[in-house]
Amino acid sequence: MSREKPDQCWPGADNTRIPYRLIHDDEIYRQEQRLIFQGPTWHYLALAVEVPDPGSYLTTFIGETPIIVSRDDKGELHGLINRCQHKGALVAVESCGRASTLRCLYHGWSYHLNGDLRMVPFEKGIEGKGGMPAGFVKAEHGLTRIRLDVYQGLVFGSLSNDVEALETYLGPDMCAHITRVFHKPVVVLGYYHQVMHSNWKLYMENARDSYHATILHAFYATFKLNRLTMGGGLVVNHDGWNTMNYSIGASVQDGHYDPQELRAVMADVGLADPSLLNHRQEFADGITIAIQSIFPTCVHQQIYNTLAMRQVVPQGPDQAELHWTFFGYADDDAELRQLRLQQANLIGPAGYVSMEDGVIGEYVQRGTAGESAGSSALLQMGGSAIETVKDSRANETTVRGFWQGYRTLMGQRSD
Amino acid sequence: MIDSETHRRIQHLHNRYVRVIDDDQLEQWPQLFTAGGNYQVTTRENHERGFPLALMSCKGRGMMLDRITGLRKINVYEPHRYSHQISALEISAQPAGGFRCISNFLVVRIMHTGASMLFASGIYLDVVVQDEDGTLRFAERTVITDSRQTDTLLVIPL
């Protein structure tokens, strides 16, 4: 029997039904590498302050492709594929460093930080014998350069020459929100790295999903840090590819969260030391939680005074690694810096709020194992539209937006 | 120089720490610290690069107790337990009183399904003091994991 083609696996034209096979199928996973990660998309790679000086570099990924972000001796940023032009070995192995050249350990080919090939050992052979042929030109064998652009100190890269300009790709509301947070110099305060045993797309759905946030994450609702009954909204740009969920803590209303029905509200639970929840209003718009998702794998968060970038790296159909870069402002006063670090107890792999996202995708991955063709998730909260919604967050419009980007690039139709 | 009685008492504190966590007597865990004690879990990556971010950071017993409330009542995760292996304990007396300790740990995580894995390895950096009631307690315990990765989540203290 011939195999069903991936482009026929969607039950409908809208994005209210998401086939489970998209998170299990090896062939679809391979296609994603080509059509999404090597396709016309921008990928968050680093903060520019992480490669501060000439000679600084760091290593990361676009999908599975290993990438170097480097700053050359003129101070210019470069995005390079981390793959020696000789035999394909990694050129940079450490997560970050400083170097005058990048040298492949295998046969010693070395490169300048702008990717140019600098030296090939025994290029001329030994005593005129062996070596590279006369026609070998080093200028033709530099590390492969990728497109790089920086928006407000966020470094994005693309493996496609056809991708639109970064600001157009992000969209006006996304640019405005990035500018809201990156309006002054930032400093990195540390990293988390979290391995999740689930498909990368489940994490990206989760980060856009306001519906789950105050139900799964009982810490949010119990301590009134985030409830769907607060003011807030869902913002969609670029046909849903990029989205933001936000809430305004001061506007919380009681009611609607019935402790009999939702485990999320625990009237009898209190904190022995409520100072954990101390925070400072640092944005004039009153937004206390804002989760921004840039298609395909970037999340930018403000949860009270915690600020972080998250990058999802796919590692097969059923594993992904989440990299968190936690930051503050260079001019933080000591008290605000301390508040950020204390509130870090809410986020990351051990976060009172975020830890659950590390496992909930795995529950879906395991729950849908052995799925039969045609079974799918149901995304009908708020209907089927993909649009900005400012009066309710009981809506899955932002999640449907992720799948809009996905279907557009994967060419998956329902016919 | 540490006398053998002090060494035994500090070793006992380390053993108690393992017992309360591995035998799920987590409500006892904050009692192994002084009232204002600090407990922090971070990675070697953050520690060596001078980044202050921690995975868990509890200042005082109240925040430690809240971590236990979190895992008992609030947070969602799959049932599991730990088996700690502690070794290479070194103790040095501090001129101002109290002791600095360093030891190695391995933590095996055993899921309710039976799946086991080496969940974490690293070192404990401690400051141990004699509390007002004469008991030795941790004034500081900094857990530094060798790996920068956390598999799935961290809810039970290391």
XYZ file of C-alpha atoms in Angstrom:
573
model
C 0.000 0.000 0.000
C 1.430 3.375 -0.879
C 2.199 5.798 1.872
C -0.163 8.681 2.471
C 1.515 11.918 1.427
C 2.057 14.501 4.168
C 0.250 17.173 2.163
C -2.954 15.153 2.376
C -2.970 14.680 6.101
C -4.945 17.785 7.163
C -8.645 17.113 7.767
C -9.793 20.639 6.962
C -8.867 23.923 5.337
C -8.733 25.866 8.613
C -6.329 25.164 11.478
C -8.814 23.813 14.020
C -7.701 20.201 13.513
C -4.013 19.379 13.869
C -3.071 15.854 12.773
C -1.082 13.982 15.430
C 1.183 12.424 12.843
C 2.879 15.817 12.439
C 4.604 15.246 15.781
C 5.621 11.626 15.167
C 6.463 11.142 11.506
C 10.173 10.887 10.601
C 9.608 11.895 6.999
C 7.702 15.020 8.030
C 10.501 15.860 10.470
C 13.035 15.651 7.615
C 10.862 17.834 5.422
C 10.646 20.454 8.181
C 14.425 20.758 8.195
C 14.376 21.616 4.515
C 11.144 23.586 4.166
C 11.016 25.422 7.507
C 14.501 25.624 8.993
C 16.306 26.018 5.669
C 13.303 27.838 4.224
C 12.351 31.542 4.182
C 12.326 32.009 7.953
C 14.298 34.066 10.454
C 15.724 32.346 13.532
C 16.684 33.998 16.778
C 20.349 33.091 17.405
C 21.721 35.277 20.183
C 21.740 38.633 21.878
C 24.350 40.912 20.308
C 25.819 41.469 23.810
C 26.750 37.779 23.916
C 29.323 38.404 21.165
C 30.535 41.752 22.480
C 34.067 42.179 21.116
C 36.164 41.423 18.054
C 37.094 37.743 18.367
C 33.958 36.772 20.346
C 31.926 33.898 19.003
C 29.192 31.508 20.074
C 27.700 28.354 18.632
C 24.019 27.607 18.134
C 21.629 25.954 15.700
C 19.040 26.686 13.051
C 16.981 23.522 13.244
C 19.679 20.846 13.198
C 22.199 22.949 11.251
C 25.147 23.999 13.452
C 25.775 27.743 13.337
C 28.518 30.096 14.523
C 27.783 33.729 15.337
C 31.074 35.633 15.391
C 32.410 39.170 15.540
C 35.398 39.766 13.270
C 38.391 42.005 13.930
C 36.530 44.962 12.451
C 33.699 44.425 14.918
C 31.251 43.144 12.304
C 28.852 40.295 13.111
C 28.765 37.164 10.949
C 26.598 34.081 10.772
C 28.492 31.008 9.557
C 27.647 27.366 9.119
C 29.794 25.515 11.669
C 31.164 23.004 9.165
C 34.717 22.812 7.834
C 34.910 23.134 4.063
C 37.304 20.195 3.918
C 35.510 17.235 5.500
C 32.532 18.796 7.187
C 33.697 18.594 10.801
C 32.600 21.169 13.372
C 34.987 24.095 13.435
C 33.867 25.491 16.794
C 32.961 23.026 19.534
C 32.585 25.181 22.651
C 29.316 27.010 23.350
C 31.155 30.326 23.251
C 34.642 31.743 23.327
C 37.189 34.217 22.059
C 39.633 33.395 19.310
C 41.737 35.054 16.641
C 40.968 32.179 14.260
C 38.605 29.219 14.130
C 40.586 26.057 13.548
C 39.189 22.692 12.541
C 40.784 20.024 14.743
C 40.663 17.321 12.084
C 43.253 18.581 9.574
C 43.935 22.023 10.944
C 42.189 24.158 8.334
C 41.739 27.556 9.939
C 39.364 30.411 9.267
C 39.167 34.090 10.127
C 36.185 35.103 12.245
C 34.477 36.470 9.148
C 34.579 32.920 7.712
C 37.414 33.422 5.217
C 39.734 30.433 4.872
C 43.075 31.525 6.303
C 45.347 28.500 6.161
C 45.410 24.897 4.897
C 48.241 22.822 6.440
C 50.565 21.416 3.765
C 48.662 23.295 1.074
C 51.814 23.172 -1.080
C 52.673 19.605 -0.068
C 56.088 18.581 1.244
C 59.082 19.499 -0.863
C 56.812 20.101 -3.798
C 55.076 16.741 -3.565
C 51.428 16.267 -2.705
C 49.377 19.199 -1.470
C 46.375 20.853 -3.035
C 46.243 21.239 -6.832
C 47.479 24.470 -8.411
C 43.923 25.626 -9.058
C 42.934 25.555 -5.406
C 41.937 29.069 -4.316
C 41.423 29.648 -0.607
C 39.020 32.524 -1.264
C 36.548 30.001 -2.680
C 36.517 27.807 0.428
C 35.493 30.007 3.304
C 32.865 28.863 5.819
C 29.367 29.180 4.369
C 27.909 32.549 5.350
C 24.253 32.799 6.274
C 22.059 35.858 6.291
C 22.202 37.752 9.536
C 20.251 40.742 10.763
C 20.021 42.460 14.112
C 16.878 44.063 15.474
C 17.230 46.021 18.751
C 20.151 43.835 19.789
C 18.477 40.528 18.871
C 20.529 38.595 16.314
C 18.500 36.622 13.782
C 19.839 34.356 11.039
C 18.363 32.708 7.971
C 19.563 29.892 5.733
C 17.419 31.258 2.896
C 18.308 33.933 0.402
C 14.623 34.487 -0.312
C 13.510 35.443 3.169
C 11.850 38.851 3.462
C 13.446 41.703 5.421
C 13.551 40.946 9.160
C 11.300 43.841 10.220
C 8.685 42.881 7.643
C 8.899 39.268 8.794
C 8.405 40.243 12.439
C 5.509 42.630 11.815
C 4.744 46.028 13.386
C 3.328 44.854 16.731
C 6.176 42.378 17.240
C 8.745 45.096 16.492
C 7.004 47.452 18.906
C 7.009 44.865 21.679
C 10.664 43.946 21.146
C 11.492 47.651 21.305
C 9.420 47.951 24.506
C 11.756 45.511 26.283
C 15.032 46.175 24.426
C 14.860 49.955 24.810
C 18.144 50.130 26.730
C 21.280 47.986 27.095
C 20.788 44.505 28.523
C 23.153 42.139 30.354
C 22.984 38.351 30.439
C 22.395 36.983 33.960
C 22.609 33.285 33.096
C 21.313 30.334 31.128
C 19.081 27.308 31.460
C 19.106 24.322 29.101
C 16.193 21.921 29.245
C 15.739 18.651 27.360
C 12.116 17.866 26.550
C 10.979 14.483 25.270
C 8.502 15.875 22.818
C 8.286 17.342 19.355
C 9.547 20.931 19.008
C 6.161 22.107 17.710
C 4.412 21.107 20.934
C 6.581 23.555 22.853
C 5.908 26.329 20.362
C 2.171 25.679 20.582
C 2.385 25.703 24.353
C 4.193 29.040 24.495
C 1.381 30.642 22.457
C -1.423 29.022 24.379
C -3.089 31.402 26.843
C -5.842 28.889 27.544
C -3.552 26.426 29.331
C -1.448 28.971 31.173
C -3.765 29.631 34.075
C -5.121 26.072 34.285
C -2.058 23.836 34.046
C 0.093 26.350 35.912
C -1.745 26.333 39.228
C 0.862 28.635 40.719
C -0.319 31.424 38.417
C -3.990 31.199 39.271
C -3.602 30.379 42.969
C -1.483 33.456 43.599
C -3.443 35.589 41.091
C -0.334 36.201 38.999
C -2.179 35.322 35.834
C -5.823 34.515 35.273
C -7.954 34.604 32.175
C -10.181 37.051 34.055
C -7.467 39.702 33.929
C -7.259 42.303 31.235
C -5.054 41.221 28.393
C -5.095 40.068 24.827
C -3.700 38.096 21.949
C -1.859 39.902 19.170
C -1.233 38.365 15.772
C 1.181 39.542 13.052
C 2.243 38.095 9.710
C -0.868 35.957 9.253
C -0.397 34.396 12.682
C 3.233 33.350 12.275
C 4.208 35.701 15.087
C 2.074 36.314 18.141
C 1.976 37.787 21.608
C -0.132 36.891 24.636
C -0.229 39.463 27.396
C -1.979 40.118 30.671
C -2.268 43.033 33.040
C -1.904 41.885 36.639
C -3.560 44.837 38.349
C -6.866 44.122 36.594
C -7.585 40.712 38.124
C -11.265 40.008 38.920
C -12.492 37.339 41.265
C -14.983 34.726 40.176
C -14.990 32.405 37.161
C -12.260 30.228 38.688
C -14.254 27.635 40.575
C -12.074 25.660 42.976
C -14.483 22.736 42.619
C -13.827 22.514 38.898
C -10.267 23.706 38.478
C -7.329 22.360 40.439
C -5.588 25.601 39.455
C -7.137 27.542 42.327
C -6.167 26.367 45.776
C -7.831 28.441 48.418
C -6.013 26.630 51.224
C -2.504 27.058 49.850
C -0.362 29.951 50.948
C 3.306 30.798 50.826
C 5.359 30.716 54.007
C 7.449 33.491 52.485
C 5.322 35.608 50.125
C 8.300 37.879 49.421
C 8.979 35.474 46.549
C 6.202 37.295 44.699
C 7.575 40.801 45.265
C 7.876 42.640 41.996
C 8.233 46.104 40.598
C 6.153 47.637 37.837
C 8.798 48.560 35.279
C 6.712 49.114 32.155
C 4.273 52.018 31.888
C 1.650 49.961 30.022
C 0.969 47.845 33.131
C 1.579 44.576 31.269
C 2.849 42.046 33.815
C 3.144 38.975 31.599
C 3.935 39.058 27.881
C 4.896 35.959 25.929
C 5.941 36.689 22.375
C 6.485 33.919 19.854
C 8.355 34.436 16.604
C 7.870 31.639 14.072
C 9.303 29.083 14.107
C 11.308 28.603 17.330
C 11.811 31.858 19.243
C 10.019 32.898 22.424
C 10.569 36.199 24.187
C 9.160 36.502 27.679
C 8.453 39.040 30.345
C 6.926 37.396 33.421
C 6.795 40.180 36.020
C 10.489 41.174 36.345
C 11.909 38.093 34.653
C 13.118 38.746 31.126
C 14.319 35.926 28.909
C 14.769 34.710 25.375
C 13.962 31.072 24.694
C 15.135 29.150 21.648
C 13.874 25.680 20.770
C 16.293 23.333 19.014
C 14.655 20.254 17.449
C 16.512 16.971 18.068
C 14.337 14.450 16.247
C 10.551 13.984 16.083
C 10.311 13.280 19.805
C 12.983 15.449 21.432
C 13.828 19.133 21.613
C 16.175 21.229 23.715
C 15.073 24.553 25.095
C 17.750 27.199 25.657
C 16.892 30.059 28.015
C 18.897 33.267 28.111
C 17.926 35.259 31.198
C 18.768 38.944 31.177
C 18.329 42.260 32.959
C 19.274 45.821 32.180
C 22.806 47.126 32.522
C 21.476 49.930 34.732
C 19.382 47.756 37.091
C 19.615 48.966 40.667
C 20.635 46.308 43.208
C 17.068 45.776 44.415
C 15.612 45.270 40.945
C 18.431 42.881 40.016
C 17.664 40.900 43.165
C 13.941 40.829 42.319
C 14.720 39.387 38.876
C 16.935 36.659 40.336
C 14.415 35.805 43.060
C 11.539 35.644 40.561
C 13.676 33.306 38.456
C 12.190 30.709 40.836
C 9.065 31.005 38.665
C 10.713 30.139 35.352
C 13.105 27.654 33.795
C 13.263 23.879 34.313
C 12.695 24.300 38.085
C 10.252 27.209 37.832
C 7.041 27.119 39.858
C 5.300 28.118 36.625
C 7.491 26.909 33.785
C 8.515 23.457 34.976
C 5.183 22.022 33.858
C 5.779 23.024 30.253
C 8.819 20.719 30.326
C 6.596 17.689 30.725
C 3.186 18.567 29.278
C 4.414 18.211 25.696
C 5.737 14.767 26.612
C 2.256 13.805 27.841
C 0.920 14.745 24.402
C 3.772 12.931 22.662
C 3.058 9.777 24.653
C -0.707 10.191 24.515
C -0.661 10.325 20.747
C 1.828 7.480 20.238
C 0.440 4.878 17.918
C -1.951 7.445 16.457
C -3.918 6.253 13.488
C -4.089 8.314 10.326
C -6.761 10.923 10.713
C -6.692 11.490 14.459
C -6.066 15.085 15.389
C -6.086 17.761 18.078
C -9.022 20.169 18.324
C -8.280 23.900 18.342
C -11.690 25.577 18.341
C -11.482 27.922 21.329
C -12.620 31.281 19.950
C -13.683 29.740 16.626
C -11.414 29.208 13.661
C -10.089 32.696 12.883
C -6.485 33.846 13.163
C -6.706 37.428 14.325
C -5.788 39.859 17.065
C -8.206 39.520 20.022
C -8.087 42.186 22.702
C -11.118 41.328 24.812
C -10.540 37.667 25.706
C -7.752 35.171 26.069
C -10.059 32.143 26.174
C -9.073 31.721 22.573
C -6.617 29.600 20.587
C -6.135 32.070 17.754
C -2.398 32.378 18.428
C -1.915 28.598 18.330
C -3.809 28.398 15.042
C -1.440 31.112 13.822
C 1.571 28.853 14.414
C 0.005 26.227 12.191
C -0.696 28.849 9.550
C 3.034 29.488 9.242
C 3.688 25.774 9.309
C 1.189 24.884 6.577
C 2.277 27.762 4.378
C 5.874 26.547 4.381
C 5.202 22.822 4.331
C 2.727 23.134 1.470
C 0.323 20.902 3.317
C -3.187 21.178 2.003
C -6.400 19.478 2.937
C -7.271 18.360 -0.590
C 42.332 20.453 61.958
C 38.903 18.887 62.395
C 38.516 16.541 65.342
C 36.926 13.189 64.675
C 33.772 14.034 66.643
C 33.147 17.141 64.526
C 33.846 15.159 61.385
C 31.320 12.555 62.469
C 28.674 15.198 63.211
C 29.129 16.869 59.827
C 29.025 13.505 58.097
C 25.793 12.815 59.978
C 24.279 16.074 58.678
C 25.153 15.034 55.132
C 23.611 11.618 55.715
C 20.430 13.146 57.152
C 20.175 15.334 54.047
C 20.206 12.259 51.834
C 17.659 10.436 53.993
C 15.080 13.246 54.112
C 15.158 13.654 50.342
C 15.516 10.067 49.184
C 12.990 8.744 51.743
C 10.485 11.496 50.923
C 10.549 13.202 54.289
C 10.803 16.507 52.459
C 8.984 18.491 55.149
C 12.088 17.845 57.302
C 14.429 19.217 54.654
C 14.274 22.916 55.693
C 15.113 21.903 59.270
C 18.601 20.902 58.130
C 19.249 24.584 57.414
C 19.504 27.528 59.786
C 16.368 29.708 59.833
C 18.009 32.221 57.506
C 19.990 29.642 55.528
C 20.498 29.791 51.781
C 19.885 26.964 49.348
C 20.735 27.383 45.713
C 20.985 25.091 42.676
C 22.984 26.308 39.736
C 25.002 24.889 36.863
C 28.755 24.822 36.414
C 28.171 26.894 33.279
C 26.552 29.738 35.209
C 28.880 29.396 38.198
C 32.142 29.448 36.236
C 31.055 32.272 33.973
C 30.030 34.351 36.956
C 26.316 34.440 36.125
C 24.103 34.816 39.216
C 21.086 32.956 37.770
C 20.030 29.839 39.716
C 17.594 27.045 38.935
C 16.296 27.179 42.504
C 17.093 29.850 45.015
C 15.712 29.790 48.567
C 16.611 32.444 51.074
C 15.508 31.134 54.434
C 13.425 28.180 55.585
C 10.178 29.821 54.465
C 11.180 29.671 50.812
C 12.393 26.086 51.268
C 9.068 25.127 52.797
C 7.317 26.796 49.833
C 9.307 24.590 47.450
C 7.874 21.578 49.292
C 4.343 23.056 49.216
C 4.861 23.539 45.485
C 5.800 19.945 44.847
C 3.167 18.512 47.194
C 0.192 20.652 46.190
C 0.719 22.982 43.280
C 3.020 21.691 40.577
C 2.235 19.005 38.018
C 4.902 16.429 37.241
C 5.278 12.727 36.881
C 5.930 10.868 40.172
C 9.590 10.094 40.749
C 12.191 9.883 43.487
C 15.930 10.287 43.844
C 18.800 8.168 45.039
C 21.731 10.322 46.180
C 25.331 9.042 46.293
C 27.647 11.362 48.232
C 31.443 11.091 48.268
C 34.745 12.900 48.724
C 33.626 15.045 51.659
C 36.256 17.566 52.704
C 35.831 19.825 55.711
C 37.772 22.883 56.752
C 37.253 24.997 59.877
C 36.626 28.692 59.343
C 38.580 31.230 61.426
C 35.336 33.036 62.293
C 33.635 29.781 63.348
C 31.725 27.216 61.358
C 32.966 24.920 58.629
C 33.258 24.912 54.883
C 32.508 21.601 53.185
C 32.785 20.303 49.675
C 31.492 16.944 48.491
C 30.565 15.182 45.269
C 27.087 13.923 44.490
C 25.374 11.714 41.961
C 21.581 11.687 41.787
C 19.770 8.836 40.070
C 16.156 9.685 39.187
C 13.729 6.773 39.367
C 10.412 7.380 37.598
C 7.218 5.674 38.762
C 7.421 3.602 35.576
C 10.749 2.168 36.702
C 12.812 4.119 34.186
C 16.009 5.251 35.889
C 18.653 7.657 34.719
C 21.638 9.558 36.017
C 19.753 12.806 36.562
C 22.508 14.996 37.980
C 26.105 14.992 39.147
C 28.050 17.797 40.741
C 29.316 19.225 43.977
C 27.884 20.627 47.173
C 29.586 23.728 48.529
C 28.442 24.218 52.107
C 28.817 26.417 55.099
C 27.895 24.437 58.222
C 27.417 26.172 61.557
C 26.444 25.222 65.077
C 22.938 26.587 65.571
C 21.581 28.111 68.799
C 20.284 24.723 69.980
C 23.722 23.162 69.465
C 22.718 21.293 66.280
C 24.909 21.542 63.194
C 22.979 22.979 60.239
C 23.649 24.305 56.759
C 23.902 28.078 56.696
C 24.545 27.713 52.982
C 24.269 24.862 50.544
C 25.143 25.653 46.933
C 24.502 22.809 44.523
C 26.552 23.080 41.341
C 25.552 20.611 38.649
C 28.256 19.452 36.244
C 25.915 19.433 33.270
C 24.157 22.524 32.065
C 21.163 20.428 30.972
C 18.114 19.526 33.003
C 16.138 16.566 31.764
C 12.436 17.555 31.649
C 12.182 19.410 34.974
C 13.592 19.830 38.470
C 11.047 19.798 41.301
C 12.594 17.773 44.158
C 15.606 19.597 45.592
C 18.965 18.058 44.698
